[in-house]
Coordinates of C-alpha atoms in Angstrom, one line a residue:
X1 CA -48.3 55.3 20.1
X2 CA -50.5 53.8 22.8
X3 CA -49.1 50.2 24.2
X4 CA -51.2 47.5 25.0
X5 CA -51.4 46.9 29.0
X6 CA -50.5 43.6 28.2
X7 CA -47.6 44.0 26.7
X8 CA -46.4 46.8 29.5
X9 CA -46.9 44.7 32.1
X10 CA -44.6 41.7 30.5
X11 CA -42.2 45.1 30.1
X12 CA -42.4 45.8 33.5
X13 CA -42.4 42.2 34.9
X14 CA -38.7 41.4 32.8
X15 CA -37.4 45.0 34.2
X16 CA -38.1 44.1 37.6
X17 CA -36.5 40.4 36.9
X18 CA -33.2 41.9 35.7
X19 CA -33.1 44.7 39.0
X20 CA -33.8 41.2 41.2
X21 CA -30.5 39.8 39.3
X22 CA -28.5 42.7 39.6
X23 CA -29.2 43.0 43.2
X24 CA -28.5 39.2 43.3
X25 CA -24.9 39.6 41.8
X26 CA -24.5 43.0 43.6
X27 CA -25.0 40.4 47.0
X28 CA -22.5 38.0 46.0
X29 CA -20.0 40.4 45.0
X30 CA -20.1 42.7 47.9
X31 CA -22.5 41.8 50.3
X32 CA -25.6 43.8 51.4
X33 CA -25.5 47.0 51.3
X34 CA -27.5 50.4 49.7
X35 CA -27.3 49.2 46.0
X36 CA -28.9 45.6 46.3
X37 CA -31.8 47.1 48.6
X38 CA -32.7 50.1 45.9
X39 CA -32.4 47.4 43.0
X40 CA -34.9 45.3 44.8
X41 CA -37.2 48.2 45.7
X42 CA -37.0 48.9 42.0
X43 CA -37.9 46.0 41.6
X44 CA -40.8 45.4 43.9
X45 CA -42.3 48.9 41.8
X46 CA -41.8 47.3 38.6
X47 CA -43.7 44.1 39.8
X48 CA -46.8 46.7 41.5
X49 CA -47.1 48.3 38.1
X50 CA -47.3 45.2 36.0
X51 CA -49.8 44.0 38.2
X52 CA -51.9 47.0 37.6
X53 CA -51.7 46.7 33.8
X54 CA -52.8 42.9 34.4
X55 CA -55.7 44.5 36.2
X56 CA -56.5 46.7 33.6
X57 CA -56.2 43.8 30.6
X58 CA -58.5 41.5 32.5
X59 CA -60.5 44.9 33.4
X60 CA -60.7 45.5 29.7
X61 CA -61.7 42.0 28.4
X62 CA -64.5 41.9 30.7
X63 CA -65.6 45.3 29.5
X64 CA -65.4 43.8 25.6
X65 CA -67.5 41.0 26.8

């Protein structure tokens, strides 16, 4: 079943925000290391994918007009 791009962008932003929160908690507990940087890299990837879906949603809306 295909989900709408708007819904998928929301999901990716939510997951990216969770990764940022995990990174913040990890830095507060143990300082900077591999794991917080990895979490932030995953969050950045999720935000890029979410932006892709936002552009896809806007393109579909402009195409329908």
